[in-house]
mmCIF file of C-alpha atoms and ligand atoms in Angstrom:
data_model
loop_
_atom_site.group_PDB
_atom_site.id
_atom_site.type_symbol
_atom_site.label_atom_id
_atom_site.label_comp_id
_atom_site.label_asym_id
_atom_site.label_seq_id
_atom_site.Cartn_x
_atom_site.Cartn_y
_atom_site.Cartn_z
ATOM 1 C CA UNK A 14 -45.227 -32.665 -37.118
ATOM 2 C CA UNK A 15 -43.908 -29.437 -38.996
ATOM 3 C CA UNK A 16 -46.356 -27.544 -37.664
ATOM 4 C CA UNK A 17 -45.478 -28.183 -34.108
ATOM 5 C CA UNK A 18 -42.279 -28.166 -34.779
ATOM 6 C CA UNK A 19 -42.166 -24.755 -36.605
ATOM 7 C CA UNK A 20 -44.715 -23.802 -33.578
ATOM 8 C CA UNK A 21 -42.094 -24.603 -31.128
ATOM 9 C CA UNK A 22 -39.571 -22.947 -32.565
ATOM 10 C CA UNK A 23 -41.350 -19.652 -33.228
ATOM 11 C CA UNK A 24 -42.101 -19.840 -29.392
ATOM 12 C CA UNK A 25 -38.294 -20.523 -28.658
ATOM 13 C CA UNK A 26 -37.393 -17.180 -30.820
ATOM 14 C CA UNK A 27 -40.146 -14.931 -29.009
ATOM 15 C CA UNK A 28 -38.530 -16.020 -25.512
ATOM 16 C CA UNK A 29 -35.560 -15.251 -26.604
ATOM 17 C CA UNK A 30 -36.045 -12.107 -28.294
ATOM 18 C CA UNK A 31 -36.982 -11.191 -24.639
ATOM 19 C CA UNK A 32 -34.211 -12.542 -23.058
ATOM 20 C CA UNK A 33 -31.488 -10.604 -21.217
ATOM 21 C CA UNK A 34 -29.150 -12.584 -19.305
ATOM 22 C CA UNK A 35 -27.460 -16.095 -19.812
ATOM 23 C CA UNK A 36 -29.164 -17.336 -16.425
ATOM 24 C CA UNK A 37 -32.355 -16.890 -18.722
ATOM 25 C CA UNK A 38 -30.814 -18.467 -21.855
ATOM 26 C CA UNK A 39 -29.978 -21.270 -19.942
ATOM 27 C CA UNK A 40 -33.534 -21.935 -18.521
ATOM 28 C CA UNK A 41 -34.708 -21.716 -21.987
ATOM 29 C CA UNK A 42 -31.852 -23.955 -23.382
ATOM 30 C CA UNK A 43 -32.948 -27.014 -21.147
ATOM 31 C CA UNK A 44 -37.103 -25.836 -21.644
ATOM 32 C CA UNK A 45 -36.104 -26.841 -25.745
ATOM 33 C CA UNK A 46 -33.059 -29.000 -25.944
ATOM 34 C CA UNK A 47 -32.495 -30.550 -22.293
ATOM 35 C CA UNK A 48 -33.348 -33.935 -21.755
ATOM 36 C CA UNK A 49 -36.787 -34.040 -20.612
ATOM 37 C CA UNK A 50 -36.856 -30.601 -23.383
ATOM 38 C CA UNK A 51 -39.272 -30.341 -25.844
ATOM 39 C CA UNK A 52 -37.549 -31.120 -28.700
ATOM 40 C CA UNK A 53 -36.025 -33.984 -27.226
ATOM 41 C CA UNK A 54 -39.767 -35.420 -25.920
ATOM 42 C CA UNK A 55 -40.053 -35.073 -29.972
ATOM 43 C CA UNK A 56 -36.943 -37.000 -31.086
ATOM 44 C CA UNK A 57 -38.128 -39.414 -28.074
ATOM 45 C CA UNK A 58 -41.439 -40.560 -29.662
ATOM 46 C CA UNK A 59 -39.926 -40.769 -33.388
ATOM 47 C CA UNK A 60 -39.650 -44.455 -32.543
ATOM 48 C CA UNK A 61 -44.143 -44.694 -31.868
ATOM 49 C CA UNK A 62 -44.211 -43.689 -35.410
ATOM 50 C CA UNK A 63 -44.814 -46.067 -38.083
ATOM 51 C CA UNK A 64 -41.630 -46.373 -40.095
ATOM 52 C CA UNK A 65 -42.511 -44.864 -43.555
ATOM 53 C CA UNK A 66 -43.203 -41.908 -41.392
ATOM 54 C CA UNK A 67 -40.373 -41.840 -39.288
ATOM 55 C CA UNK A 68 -37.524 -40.227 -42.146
ATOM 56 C CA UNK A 69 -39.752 -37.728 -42.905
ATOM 57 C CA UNK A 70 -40.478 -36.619 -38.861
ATOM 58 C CA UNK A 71 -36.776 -37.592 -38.301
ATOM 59 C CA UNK A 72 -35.581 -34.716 -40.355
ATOM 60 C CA UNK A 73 -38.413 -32.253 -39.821
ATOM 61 C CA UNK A 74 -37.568 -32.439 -35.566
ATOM 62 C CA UNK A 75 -33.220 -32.325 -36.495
ATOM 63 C CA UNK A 76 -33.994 -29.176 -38.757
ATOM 64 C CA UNK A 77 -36.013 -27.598 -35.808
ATOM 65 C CA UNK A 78 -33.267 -28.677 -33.105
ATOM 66 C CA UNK A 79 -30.674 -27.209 -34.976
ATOM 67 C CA UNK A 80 -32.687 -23.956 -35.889
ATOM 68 C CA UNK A 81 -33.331 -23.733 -31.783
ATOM 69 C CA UNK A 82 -29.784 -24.401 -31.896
ATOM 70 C CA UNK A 83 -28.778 -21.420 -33.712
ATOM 71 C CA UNK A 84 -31.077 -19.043 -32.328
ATOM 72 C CA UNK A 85 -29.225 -19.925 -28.518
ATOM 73 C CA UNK A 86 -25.811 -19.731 -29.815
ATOM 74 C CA UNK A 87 -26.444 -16.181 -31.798
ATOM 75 C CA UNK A 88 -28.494 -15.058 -28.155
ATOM 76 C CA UNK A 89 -25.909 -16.121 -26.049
ATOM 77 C CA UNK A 90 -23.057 -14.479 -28.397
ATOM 78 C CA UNK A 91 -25.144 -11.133 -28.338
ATOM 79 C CA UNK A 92 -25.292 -11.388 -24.573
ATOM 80 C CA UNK A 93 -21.695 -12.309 -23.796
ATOM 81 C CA UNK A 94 -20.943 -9.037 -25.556
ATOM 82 C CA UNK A 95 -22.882 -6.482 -23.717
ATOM 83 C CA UNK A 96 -22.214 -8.238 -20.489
ATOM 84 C CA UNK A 97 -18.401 -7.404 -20.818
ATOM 85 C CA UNK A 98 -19.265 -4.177 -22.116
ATOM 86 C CA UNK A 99 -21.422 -3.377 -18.893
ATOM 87 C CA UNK A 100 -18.963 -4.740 -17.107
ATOM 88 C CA UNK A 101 -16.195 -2.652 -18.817
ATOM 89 C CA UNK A 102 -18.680 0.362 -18.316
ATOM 90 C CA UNK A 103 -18.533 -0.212 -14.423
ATOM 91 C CA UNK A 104 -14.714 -1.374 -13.761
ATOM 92 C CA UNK A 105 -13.858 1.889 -15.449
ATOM 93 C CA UNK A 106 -11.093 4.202 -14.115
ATOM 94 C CA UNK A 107 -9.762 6.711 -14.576
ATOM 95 C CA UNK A 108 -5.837 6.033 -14.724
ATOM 96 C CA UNK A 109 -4.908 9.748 -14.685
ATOM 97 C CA UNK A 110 -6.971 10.862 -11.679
ATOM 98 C CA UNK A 111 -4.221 11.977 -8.613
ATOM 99 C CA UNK A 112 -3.946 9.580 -5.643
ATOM 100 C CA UNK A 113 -4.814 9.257 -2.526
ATOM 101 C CA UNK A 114 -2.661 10.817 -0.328
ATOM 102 C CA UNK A 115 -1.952 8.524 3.176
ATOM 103 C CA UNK A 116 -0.484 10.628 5.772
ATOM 104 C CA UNK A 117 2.422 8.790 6.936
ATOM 105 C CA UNK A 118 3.945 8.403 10.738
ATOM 106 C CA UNK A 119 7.107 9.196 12.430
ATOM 107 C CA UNK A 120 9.489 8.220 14.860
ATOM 108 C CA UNK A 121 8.572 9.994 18.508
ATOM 109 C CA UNK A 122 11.707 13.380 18.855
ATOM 110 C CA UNK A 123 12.640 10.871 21.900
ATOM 111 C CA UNK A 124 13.170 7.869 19.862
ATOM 112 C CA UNK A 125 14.896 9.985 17.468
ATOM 113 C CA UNK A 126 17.460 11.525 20.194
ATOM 114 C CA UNK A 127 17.959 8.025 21.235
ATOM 115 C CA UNK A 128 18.920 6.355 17.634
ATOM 116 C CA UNK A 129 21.128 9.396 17.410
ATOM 117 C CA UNK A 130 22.780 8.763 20.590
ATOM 118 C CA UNK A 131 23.516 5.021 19.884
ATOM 119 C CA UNK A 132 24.740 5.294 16.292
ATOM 120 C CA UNK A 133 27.239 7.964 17.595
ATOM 121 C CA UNK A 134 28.558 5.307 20.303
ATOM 122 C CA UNK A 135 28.017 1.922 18.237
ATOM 123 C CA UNK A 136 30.806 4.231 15.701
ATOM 124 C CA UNK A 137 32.949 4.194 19.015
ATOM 125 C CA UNK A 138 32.716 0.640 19.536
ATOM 126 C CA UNK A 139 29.747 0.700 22.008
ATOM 127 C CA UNK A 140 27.005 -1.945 21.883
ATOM 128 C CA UNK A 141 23.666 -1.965 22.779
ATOM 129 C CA UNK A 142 22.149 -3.318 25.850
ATOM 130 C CA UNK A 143 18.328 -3.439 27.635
ATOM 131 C CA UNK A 144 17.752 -4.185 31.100
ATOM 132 C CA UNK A 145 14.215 -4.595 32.858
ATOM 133 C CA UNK A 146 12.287 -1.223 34.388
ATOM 134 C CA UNK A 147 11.024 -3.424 36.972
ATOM 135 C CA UNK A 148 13.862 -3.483 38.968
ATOM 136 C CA UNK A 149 15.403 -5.506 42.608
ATOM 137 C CA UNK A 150 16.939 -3.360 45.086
ATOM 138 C CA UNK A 151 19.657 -4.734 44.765
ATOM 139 C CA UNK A 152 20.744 -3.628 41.256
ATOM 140 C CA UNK A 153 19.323 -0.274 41.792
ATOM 141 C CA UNK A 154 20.905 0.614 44.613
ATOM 142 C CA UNK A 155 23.417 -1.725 46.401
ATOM 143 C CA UNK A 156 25.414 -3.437 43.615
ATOM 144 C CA UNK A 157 26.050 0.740 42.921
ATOM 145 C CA UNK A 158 27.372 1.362 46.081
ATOM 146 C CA UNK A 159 23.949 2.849 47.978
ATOM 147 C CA UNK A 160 23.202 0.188 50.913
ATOM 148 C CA UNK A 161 19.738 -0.069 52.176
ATOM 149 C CA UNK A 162 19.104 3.315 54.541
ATOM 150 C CA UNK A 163 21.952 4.964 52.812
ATOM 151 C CA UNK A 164 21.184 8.787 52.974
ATOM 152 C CA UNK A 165 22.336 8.628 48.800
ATOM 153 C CA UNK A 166 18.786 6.815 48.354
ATOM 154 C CA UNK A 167 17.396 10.400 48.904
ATOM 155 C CA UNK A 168 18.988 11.469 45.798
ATOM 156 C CA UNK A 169 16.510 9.818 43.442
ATOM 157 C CA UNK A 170 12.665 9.579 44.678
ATOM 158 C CA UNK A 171 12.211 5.842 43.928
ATOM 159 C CA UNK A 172 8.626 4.019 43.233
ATOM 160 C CA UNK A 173 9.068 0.837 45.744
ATOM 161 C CA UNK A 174 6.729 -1.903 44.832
ATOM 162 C CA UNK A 175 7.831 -3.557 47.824
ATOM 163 C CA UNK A 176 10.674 -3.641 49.915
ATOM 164 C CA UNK A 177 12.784 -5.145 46.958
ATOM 165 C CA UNK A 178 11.598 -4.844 44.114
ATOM 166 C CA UNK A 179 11.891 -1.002 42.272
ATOM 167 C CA UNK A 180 10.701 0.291 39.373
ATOM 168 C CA UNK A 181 14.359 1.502 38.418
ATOM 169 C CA UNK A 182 15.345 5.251 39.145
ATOM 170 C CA UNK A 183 17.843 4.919 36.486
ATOM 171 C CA UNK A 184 19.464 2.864 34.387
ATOM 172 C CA UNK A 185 23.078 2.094 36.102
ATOM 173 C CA UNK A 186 21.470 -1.049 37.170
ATOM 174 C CA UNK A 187 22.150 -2.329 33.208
ATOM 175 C CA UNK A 188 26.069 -1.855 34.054
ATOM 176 C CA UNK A 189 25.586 -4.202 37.419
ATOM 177 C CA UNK A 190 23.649 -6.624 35.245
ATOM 178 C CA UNK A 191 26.446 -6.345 32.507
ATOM 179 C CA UNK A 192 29.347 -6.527 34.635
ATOM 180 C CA UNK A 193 28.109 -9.727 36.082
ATOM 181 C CA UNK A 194 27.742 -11.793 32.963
ATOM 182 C CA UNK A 195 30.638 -10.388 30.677
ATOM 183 C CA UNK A 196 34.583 -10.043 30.984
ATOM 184 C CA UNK A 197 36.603 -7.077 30.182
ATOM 185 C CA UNK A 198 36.878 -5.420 28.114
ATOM 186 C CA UNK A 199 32.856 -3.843 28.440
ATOM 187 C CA UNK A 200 32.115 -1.113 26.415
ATOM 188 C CA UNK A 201 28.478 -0.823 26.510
ATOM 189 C CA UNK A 202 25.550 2.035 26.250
ATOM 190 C CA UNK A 203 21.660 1.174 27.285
ATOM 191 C CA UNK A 204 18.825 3.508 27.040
ATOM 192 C CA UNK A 205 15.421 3.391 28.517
ATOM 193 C CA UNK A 206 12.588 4.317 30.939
ATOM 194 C CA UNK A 207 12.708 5.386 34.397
ATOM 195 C CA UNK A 208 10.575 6.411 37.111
ATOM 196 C CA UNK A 209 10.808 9.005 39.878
ATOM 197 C CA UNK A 210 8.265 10.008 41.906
ATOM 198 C CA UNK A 211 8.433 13.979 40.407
ATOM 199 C CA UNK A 212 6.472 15.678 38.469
ATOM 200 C CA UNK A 213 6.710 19.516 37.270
ATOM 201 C CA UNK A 214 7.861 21.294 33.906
ATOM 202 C CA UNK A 215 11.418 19.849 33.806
ATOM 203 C CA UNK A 216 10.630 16.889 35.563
ATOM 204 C CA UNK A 217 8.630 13.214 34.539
ATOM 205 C CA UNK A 218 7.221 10.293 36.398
ATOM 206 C CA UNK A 219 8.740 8.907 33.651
ATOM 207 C CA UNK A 220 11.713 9.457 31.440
ATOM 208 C CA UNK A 221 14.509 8.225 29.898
ATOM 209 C CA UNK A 222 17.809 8.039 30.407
ATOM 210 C CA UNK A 223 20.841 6.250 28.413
ATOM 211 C CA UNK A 224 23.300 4.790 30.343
ATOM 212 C CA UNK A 225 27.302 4.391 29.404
ATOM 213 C CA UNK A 226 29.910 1.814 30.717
ATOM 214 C CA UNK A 227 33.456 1.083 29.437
ATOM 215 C CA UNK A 228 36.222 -0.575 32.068
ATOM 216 C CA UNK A 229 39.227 -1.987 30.234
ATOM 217 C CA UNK A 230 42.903 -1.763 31.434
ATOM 218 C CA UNK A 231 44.385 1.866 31.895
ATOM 219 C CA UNK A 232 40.997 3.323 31.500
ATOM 220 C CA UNK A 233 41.020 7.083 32.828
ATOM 221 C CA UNK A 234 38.896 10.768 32.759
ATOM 222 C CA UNK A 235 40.735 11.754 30.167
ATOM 223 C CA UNK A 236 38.972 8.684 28.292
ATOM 224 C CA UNK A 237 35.734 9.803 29.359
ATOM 225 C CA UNK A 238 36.066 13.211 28.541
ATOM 226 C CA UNK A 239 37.279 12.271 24.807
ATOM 227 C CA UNK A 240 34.221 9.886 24.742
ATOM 228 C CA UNK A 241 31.530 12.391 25.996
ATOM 229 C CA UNK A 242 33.088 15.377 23.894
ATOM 230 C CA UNK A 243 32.240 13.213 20.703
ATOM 231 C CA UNK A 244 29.179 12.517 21.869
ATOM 232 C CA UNK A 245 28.785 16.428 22.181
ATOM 233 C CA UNK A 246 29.787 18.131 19.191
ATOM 234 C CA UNK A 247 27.373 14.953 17.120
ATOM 235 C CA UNK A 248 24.529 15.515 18.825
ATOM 236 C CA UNK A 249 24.812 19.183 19.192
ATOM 237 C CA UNK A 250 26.851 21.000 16.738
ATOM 238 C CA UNK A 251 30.640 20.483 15.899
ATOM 239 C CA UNK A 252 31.752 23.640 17.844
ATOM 240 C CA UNK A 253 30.435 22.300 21.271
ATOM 241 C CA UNK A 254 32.777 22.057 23.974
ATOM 242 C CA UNK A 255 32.259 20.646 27.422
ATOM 243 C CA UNK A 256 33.583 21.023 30.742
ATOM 244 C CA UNK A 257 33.500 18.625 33.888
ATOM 245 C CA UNK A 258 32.191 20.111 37.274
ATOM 246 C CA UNK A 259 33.349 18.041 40.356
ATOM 247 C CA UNK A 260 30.563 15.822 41.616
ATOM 248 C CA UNK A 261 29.316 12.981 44.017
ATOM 249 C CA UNK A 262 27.586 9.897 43.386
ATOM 250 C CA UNK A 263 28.491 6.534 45.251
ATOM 251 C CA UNK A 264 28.833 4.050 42.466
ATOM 252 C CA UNK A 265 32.332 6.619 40.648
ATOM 253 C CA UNK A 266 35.046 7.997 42.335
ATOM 254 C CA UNK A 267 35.602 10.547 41.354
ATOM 255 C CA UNK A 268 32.060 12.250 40.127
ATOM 256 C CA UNK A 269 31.646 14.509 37.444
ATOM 257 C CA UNK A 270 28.503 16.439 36.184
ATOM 258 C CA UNK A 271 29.072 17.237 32.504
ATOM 259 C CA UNK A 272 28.143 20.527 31.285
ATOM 260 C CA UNK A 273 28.160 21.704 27.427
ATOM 261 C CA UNK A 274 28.688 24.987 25.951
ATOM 262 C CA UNK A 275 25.257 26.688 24.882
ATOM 263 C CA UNK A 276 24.089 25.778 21.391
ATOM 264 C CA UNK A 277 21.464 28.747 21.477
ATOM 265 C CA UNK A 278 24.032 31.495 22.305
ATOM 266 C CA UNK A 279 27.094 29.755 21.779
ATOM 267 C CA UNK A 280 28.317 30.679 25.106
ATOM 268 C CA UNK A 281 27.713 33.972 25.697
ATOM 269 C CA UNK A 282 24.626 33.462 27.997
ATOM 270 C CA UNK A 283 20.742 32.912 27.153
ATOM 271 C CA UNK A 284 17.630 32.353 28.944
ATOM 272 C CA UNK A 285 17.769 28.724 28.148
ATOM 273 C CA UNK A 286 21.349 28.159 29.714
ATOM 274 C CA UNK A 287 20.644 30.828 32.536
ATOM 275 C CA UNK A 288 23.021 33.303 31.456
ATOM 276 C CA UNK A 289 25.856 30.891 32.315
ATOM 277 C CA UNK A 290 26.624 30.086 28.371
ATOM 278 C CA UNK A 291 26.942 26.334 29.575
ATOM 279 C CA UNK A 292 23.806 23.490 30.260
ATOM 280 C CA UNK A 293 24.493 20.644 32.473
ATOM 281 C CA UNK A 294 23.732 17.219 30.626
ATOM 282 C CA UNK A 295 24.904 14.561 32.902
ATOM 283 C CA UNK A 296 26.385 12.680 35.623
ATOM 284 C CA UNK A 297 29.242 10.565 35.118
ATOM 285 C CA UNK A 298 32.723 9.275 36.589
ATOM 286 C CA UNK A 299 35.550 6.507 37.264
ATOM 287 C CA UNK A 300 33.447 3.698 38.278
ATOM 288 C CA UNK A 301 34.190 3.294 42.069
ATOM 289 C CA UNK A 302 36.688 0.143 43.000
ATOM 290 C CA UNK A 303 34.021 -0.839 44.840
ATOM 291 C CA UNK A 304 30.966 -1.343 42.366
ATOM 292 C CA UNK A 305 33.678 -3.238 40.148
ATOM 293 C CA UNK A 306 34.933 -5.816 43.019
ATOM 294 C CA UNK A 307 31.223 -6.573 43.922
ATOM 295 C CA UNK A 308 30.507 -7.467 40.198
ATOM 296 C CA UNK A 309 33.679 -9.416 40.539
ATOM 297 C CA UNK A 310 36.067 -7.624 38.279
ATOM 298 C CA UNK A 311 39.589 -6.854 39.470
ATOM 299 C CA UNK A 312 39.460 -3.684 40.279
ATOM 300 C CA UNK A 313 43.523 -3.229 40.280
ATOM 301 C CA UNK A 314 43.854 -4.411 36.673
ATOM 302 C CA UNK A 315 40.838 -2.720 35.367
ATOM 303 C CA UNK A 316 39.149 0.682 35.530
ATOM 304 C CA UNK A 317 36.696 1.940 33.874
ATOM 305 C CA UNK A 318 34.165 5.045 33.199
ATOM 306 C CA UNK A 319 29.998 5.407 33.028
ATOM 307 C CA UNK A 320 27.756 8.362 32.869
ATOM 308 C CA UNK A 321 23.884 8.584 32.613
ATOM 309 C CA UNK A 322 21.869 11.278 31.058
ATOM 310 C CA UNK A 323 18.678 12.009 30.949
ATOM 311 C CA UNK A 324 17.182 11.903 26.729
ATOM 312 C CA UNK A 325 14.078 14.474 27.324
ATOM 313 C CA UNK A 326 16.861 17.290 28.585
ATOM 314 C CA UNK A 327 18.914 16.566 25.549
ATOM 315 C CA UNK A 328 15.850 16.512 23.316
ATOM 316 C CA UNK A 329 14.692 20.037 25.484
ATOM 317 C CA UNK A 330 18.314 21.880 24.664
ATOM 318 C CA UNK A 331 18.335 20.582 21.255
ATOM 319 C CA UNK A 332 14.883 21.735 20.102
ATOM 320 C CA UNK A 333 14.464 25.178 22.648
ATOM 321 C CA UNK A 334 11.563 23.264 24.256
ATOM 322 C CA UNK A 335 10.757 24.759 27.902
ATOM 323 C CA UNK A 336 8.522 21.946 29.454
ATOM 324 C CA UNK A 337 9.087 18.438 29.570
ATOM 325 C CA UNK A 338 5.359 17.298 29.307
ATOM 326 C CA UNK A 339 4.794 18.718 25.732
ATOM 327 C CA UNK A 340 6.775 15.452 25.076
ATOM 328 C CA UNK A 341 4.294 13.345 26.303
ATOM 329 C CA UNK A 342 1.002 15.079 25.467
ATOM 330 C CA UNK A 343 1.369 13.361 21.976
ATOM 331 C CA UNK A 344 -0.212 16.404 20.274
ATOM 332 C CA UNK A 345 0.336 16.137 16.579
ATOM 333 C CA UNK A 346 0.871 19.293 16.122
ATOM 334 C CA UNK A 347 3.981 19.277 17.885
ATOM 335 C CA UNK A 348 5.259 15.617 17.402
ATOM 336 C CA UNK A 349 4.766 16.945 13.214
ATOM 337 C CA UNK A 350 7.401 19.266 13.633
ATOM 338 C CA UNK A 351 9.996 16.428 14.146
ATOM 339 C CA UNK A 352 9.575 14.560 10.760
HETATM 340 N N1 LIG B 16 22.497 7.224 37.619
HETATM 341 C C1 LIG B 16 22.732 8.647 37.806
HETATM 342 C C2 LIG B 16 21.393 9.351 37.934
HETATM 343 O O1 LIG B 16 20.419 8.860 37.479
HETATM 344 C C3 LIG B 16 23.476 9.199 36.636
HETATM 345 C C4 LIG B 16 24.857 8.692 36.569
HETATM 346 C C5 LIG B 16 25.885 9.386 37.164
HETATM 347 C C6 LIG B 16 25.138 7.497 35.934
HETATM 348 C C7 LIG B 16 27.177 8.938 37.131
HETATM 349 C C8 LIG B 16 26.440 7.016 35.894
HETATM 350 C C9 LIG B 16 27.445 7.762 36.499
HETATM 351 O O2 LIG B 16 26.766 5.895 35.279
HETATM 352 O O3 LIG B 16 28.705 7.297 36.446
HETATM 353 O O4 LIG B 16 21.365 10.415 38.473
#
């Protein structure tokens, strides 16, 4: 019996003297001490043996198990160590190395213009509004005044997707839609797409345009023109002035196109404002009696003002650009500039 048993565990030590991993150790545990294991088969037939014997073998297999014992918990402690340290060896990094740099995005010059616009007439007590691009005819153009075959319609050259239905040429329609479902006082301003059928350097398929109603009691030009100067010297520089041109468009009476004072030559007359030393920036007025009683608002208690202007020909005075489309090309080199 010591024999074999010193036999076996002489075997158990040359396995695991070339042992490297615990998946190993653990196929050589069960080999010695599992329970159909070699040792155990030993311990097992103890009981065959005649019983003078049986002390004797008792304590010669127990020594063994326990040496086999030892041997795994010393391998498996040796192996536990160099496993972390491999895996300390490959987790390492380097703390002190510089990061990656991720470029980051930004908000389109349009979208900028816009948020610029609205946080100068939320401070005047205006509040946002969306209306849909797709449009019916009759918020586009007859709620505003413009009946069907009305020779006004030429002034914008509108996208019909069928007889009534539009994609909007502008975005008075919002102050129909508005006027409809809210009471006076309104003071409102909407921005958003629109579509003409026009295409050339100062002119989009699409644009934007932001749209401006107020109608209280008692409201006037002089109103407007207090409004729209704020709006001015904020978006352009504080010593902007403007000036109102007479005008025509059916939905105000009167009409006013709004001009401000160059920003490039302060007045005294550059390419970009034609030598005039002003730049017109948009359309506005005294919304007509009529617009008012057909959105059901009493048009002898209440008056009120709108205007509409067009976002890429702020964005093109503010930032010198020449043509419209390098707004929409979406080349980074360009949009970059306007971090
Ligand atoms: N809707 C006009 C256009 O697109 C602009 C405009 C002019 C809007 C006068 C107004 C306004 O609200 O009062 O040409």
């Amino acid at each position: 019996m010591k024999e074999k048993t010193e036999m076996l565990v002489k075997e158990c030590s040359d396995y695991l003297n070339q042992c490297n991993d615990l998946n190993d150790l653990n196929r050589i545990k069960i080999k010695y001490l599992g329970k159909n294991g070699l040792i155990t088969a030993l311990l097992k037939n103890l009981r065959d043996l005649p019983s003078e014997q049986r002390p004797f073998a008792g304590k010669t297999v127990n020594d063994a198990r326990e040496k086999i014992q030892t041997l795994l918990d010393e391998k498996e402690g040796e192996l536990k160590k160099s496993e972390s340290g491999i895996l300390l060896e490959k987790e390492w990094i380097d703390v002190t190395l510089p990061g990656k740099n991720t470029t980051r995005g930004s908000l389109h010059p349009i979208t900028k213009i816009i948020d610029e616009i609205i946080s100068v007439f939320s401070g005047l007590g205006f509040e946002y509004k969306e209306g849909p691009e797709i449009e019916t005819d009759y918020y586009c153009f007859q709620a505003l005044n413009i009946p069907k075959d009305h020779p006004a319609r030429d002034m914008q050259d509108t996208f019909y997707i069928n007889e009534n239905i539009v994609l909007r040429s502008h975005t008075s329609p919002v102050q129909v839609r508005n006027m409809e479902i809210s009471k006076p006082p309104i003071r409102i301003v909407n921005p958003g797409r629109v579509y003409r059928a026009d295409d050339d350097a100062t002119h989009s398929p699409m644009f934007h345009q932001i749209e401006g109603l107020c109608i209280d009691e008692h409201i006037s030009l002089g109103d407007l023109k207090g409004v729209l100067e704020e709006f001015a010297k904020n978006i352009f520089s504080k010593d902007t002035k403007i000036r109102f041109r007479p005008s025509y468009f059916p939905f105000t009476e009167p009409s006013v196109e709004v001009d401000v004072s160059c920003s490039i030559c302060k007045g005294k007359g550059c390419k970009i404002c034609k030598g005039t030393g002003w730049i017109e920036i948009l359309g506005a007025g005294i919304v007509n009696p009529a617009v008012l009683e057909q959105s059901n608002i009493d048009s002898k208690k209440y008056s009120g003002f709108a205007f509409g202007c067009g976002i890429e020909r702020i964005a093109m005075i503010k930032y010198g650009i020449d043509d419209m489309r390098i707004l929409f090309d979406n080349d980074l080199r360009f949009l970059r500039q306007y971090k």
